[in-house]
Amino acid sequence: MKLDLAKTDKQYYDAPREPVLRTFGAHGYVTATGSGAPLGDAYTDAVAGLYRAAYGAKKLAKAADADFVVPKLEGLWWVESDEPPLSVPREQWHWKMMIRMPEVVTADMVSGAVFERLTEGESIQVLHIGPYATEPETLARMAAFMTEHGLLMNGRHHEIYLSDPRKTPAENTRTILRHPVRRRG
């Protein structure tokens, strides 16, 4: 039977339409880091490389009777500026694209990408439905939630792409937005 993390780890891959606070432990990922606009050449090449690495690890796991479904693409996004991130030109955005790997996958099983473990800890998570251009509305709800609960950002903006934007109409695109946080004071 194939392991499907989207079915076995609902806390990670499911979120309500309003922000909630959750805690996430350490998980292994294949990753690629770069900068530039989403869907630019560097980005698309990095994502293609991640999928090659993930499917290569899957092939090795399957041979060891530990087959799994390759999880959804994820991304950490940031800017290296004091300006509000959405006011910075997309060509200046930085990203770490990721695909989570099940515990059976080790660094020795990954070729063509970096394998690393990340821990986000306490985080706000919410489901955004609609085009990426309307994410600022959802981000504003997350900011209000942080203020209301005395929380501050404690890491990079994290997105989990539940829909394939090449196959899903923009108004139906589903993306989990996550912000690692810490208590104020």
C-alpha positions as semicolon CSV with decimal commas, in nm:
position;residue;x (nm);y (nm);z (nm)
1;M;0,000;0,000;0,000
2;K;0,133;0,345;-0,093
3;L;0,184;0,600;0,180
4;D;-0,005;0,921;0,101
5;L;0,099;1,200;0,339
6;A;-0,198;1,415;0,229
7;K;-0,426;1,146;0,377
8;T;-0,220;1,051;0,682
9;D;-0,118;1,402;0,796
10;K;-0,437;1,607;0,777
11;Q;-0,302;1,876;1,012
12;Y;-0,029;1,952;0,759
13;Y;-0,231;1,931;0,434
14;D;-0,569;2,065;0,546
15;A;-0,670;2,407;0,668
16;P;-0,993;2,602;0,725
17;R;-1,076;2,928;0,546
18;E;-1,004;3,123;0,865
19;P;-0,659;3,125;1,030
20;V;-0,581;2,865;1,297
21;L;-0,277;2,803;1,513
22;R;-0,100;2,469;1,469
23;T;0,238;2,321;1,558
24;F;0,461;2,143;1,306
25;G;0,759;1,926;1,388
26;A;1,059;1,836;1,172
27;H;0,996;1,703;0,823
28;G;1,230;1,603;0,541
29;Y;1,211;1,778;0,205
30;V;1,385;1,784;-0,129
31;T;1,456;2,152;-0,189
32;A;1,589;2,400;-0,441
33;T;1,663;2,763;-0,353
34;G;1,676;3,055;-0,591
35;S;1,545;3,398;-0,676
36;G;1,335;3,557;-0,944
37;A;0,978;3,568;-1,056
38;P;0,755;3,265;-1,012
39;L;0,738;3,083;-1,346
40;G;1,066;3,243;-1,459
41;D;1,330;3,014;-1,610
42;A;1,522;2,961;-1,283
43;Y;1,201;2,878;-1,099
44;T;1,063;2,636;-1,358
45;D;1,400;2,461;-1,392
46;A;1,423;2,425;-1,012
47;V;1,071;2,280;-0,986
48;A;1,140;2,032;-1,267
49;G;1,457;1,924;-1,084
50;L;1,264;1,878;-0,759
51;Y;1,014;1,647;-0,924
52;R;1,297;1,443;-1,082
53;A;1,457;1,409;-0,736
54;A;1,127;1,323;-0,566
55;Y;1,037;1,058;-0,824
56;G;1,390;0,917;-0,805
57;A;1,352;0,878;-0,426
58;K;1,007;0,725;-0,479
59;K;1,155;0,466;-0,717
60;L;1,416;0,365;-0,458
61;A;1,154;0,353;-0,180
62;K;0,923;0,140;-0,395
63;A;1,207;-0,106;-0,457
64;A;1,237;-0,135;-0,077
65;D;0,859;-0,199;-0,043
66;A;0,800;0,152;0,095
67;D;0,617;0,315;-0,197
68;F;0,459;0,657;-0,151
69;V;0,260;0,919;-0,336
70;V;0,480;1,219;-0,422
71;P;0,336;1,506;-0,214
72;K;0,235;1,854;-0,329
73;L;0,480;2,126;-0,427
74;E;0,552;2,380;-0,153
75;G;0,742;2,705;-0,135
76;L;0,900;2,938;0,115
77;W;0,901;3,300;-0,008
78;W;1,086;3,610;0,114
79;V;1,247;3,937;0,010
80;E;1,574;4,085;0,129
81;S;1,440;4,434;0,184
82;D;1,261;4,629;0,455
83;E;0,984;4,707;0,207
84;P;0,652;4,522;0,232
85;P;0,713;4,198;0,039
86;L;0,428;4,248;-0,207
87;S;0,564;4,590;-0,306
88;V;0,896;4,437;-0,415
89;P;0,915;4,344;-0,787
90;R;0,866;3,970;-0,836
91;E;1,206;3,946;-1,006
92;Q;1,359;4,028;-0,663
93;W;1,169;3,761;-0,470
94;H;1,362;3,472;-0,314
95;W;1,223;3,122;-0,286
96;K;1,293;2,776;-0,160
97;M;1,075;2,529;-0,345
98;M;1,017;2,201;-0,164
99;I;0,852;1,863;-0,183
100;R;0,802;1,689;0,151
101;M;0,937;1,337;0,174
102;P;0,814;1,057;0,400
103;E;1,037;0,937;0,683
104;V;1,162;0,643;0,476
105;V;1,349;0,882;0,242
106;T;1,706;0,969;0,339
107;A;1,962;1,206;0,189
108;D;2,131;0,906;0,023
109;M;1,814;0,844;-0,178
110;V;1,800;1,197;-0,321
111;S;1,985;1,295;-0,636
112;G;1,969;1,630;-0,814
113;A;1,831;1,832;-0,522
114;V;1,915;1,916;-0,163
115;F;1,761;1,700;0,111
116;E;1,701;1,884;0,435
117;R;1,490;1,872;0,747
118;L;1,292;2,181;0,846
119;T;1,100;2,255;1,164
120;E;0,845;2,537;1,166
121;G;0,701;2,492;1,514
122;E;0,401;2,702;1,607
123;S;0,241;2,846;1,293
124;I;-0,071;3,012;1,161
125;Q;-0,230;2,820;0,877
126;V;-0,522;2,907;0,647
127;L;-0,669;2,788;0,318
128;H;-0,669;3,045;0,037
129;I;-0,910;2,975;-0,248
130;G;-0,870;3,183;-0,560
131;P;-0,598;3,335;-0,774
132;Y;-0,258;3,412;-0,627
133;A;-0,330;3,781;-0,696
134;T;-0,596;3,777;-0,420
135;E;-0,364;3,629;-0,154
136;P;-0,314;3,976;0,007
137;E;-0,673;3,954;0,140
138;T;-0,596;3,623;0,310
139;L;-0,259;3,753;0,432
140;A;-0,440;4,049;0,591
141;R;-0,662;3,805;0,785
142;M;-0,349;3,622;0,900
143;A;-0,192;3,952;1,013
144;A;-0,508;4,041;1,208
145;F;-0,503;3,696;1,372
146;M;-0,138;3,748;1,474
147;T;-0,218;4,089;1,625
148;E;-0,524;3,955;1,809
149;H;-0,324;3,668;1,961
150;G;0,000;3,856;2,034
151;L;0,207;3,673;1,774
152;L;0,499;3,778;1,555
153;M;0,639;3,623;1,237
154;N;0,914;3,373;1,315
155;G;1,016;3,241;0,976
156;R;0,939;3,259;0,609
157;H;0,601;3,272;0,439
158;H;0,511;2,914;0,339
159;E;0,272;2,803;0,066
160;I;0,147;2,452;-0,012
161;Y;-0,002;2,423;-0,361
162;L;-0,299;2,187;-0,340
163;S;-0,405;2,267;-0,699
164;D;-0,208;2,257;-1,020
165;P;-0,247;2,608;-1,167
166;R;-0,194;2,465;-1,517
167;K;-0,510;2,253;-1,479
168;T;-0,728;2,448;-1,234
169;P;-0,914;2,771;-1,310
170;A;-0,762;3,057;-1,107
171;E;-1,083;3,113;-0,908
172;N;-1,070;2,749;-0,786
173;T;-0,700;2,734;-0,701
174;R;-0,643;2,606;-0,346
175;T;-0,329;2,707;-0,156
176;I;-0,246;2,661;0,211
177;L;-0,072;2,969;0,352
178;R;0,141;2,925;0,664
179;H;0,341;3,164;0,881
180;P;0,568;3,033;1,157
181;V;0,511;3,255;1,462
182;R;0,637;3,325;1,812
183;R;0,470;3,485;2,112
184;R;0,519;3,861;2,151
185;G;0,744;3,954;2,444
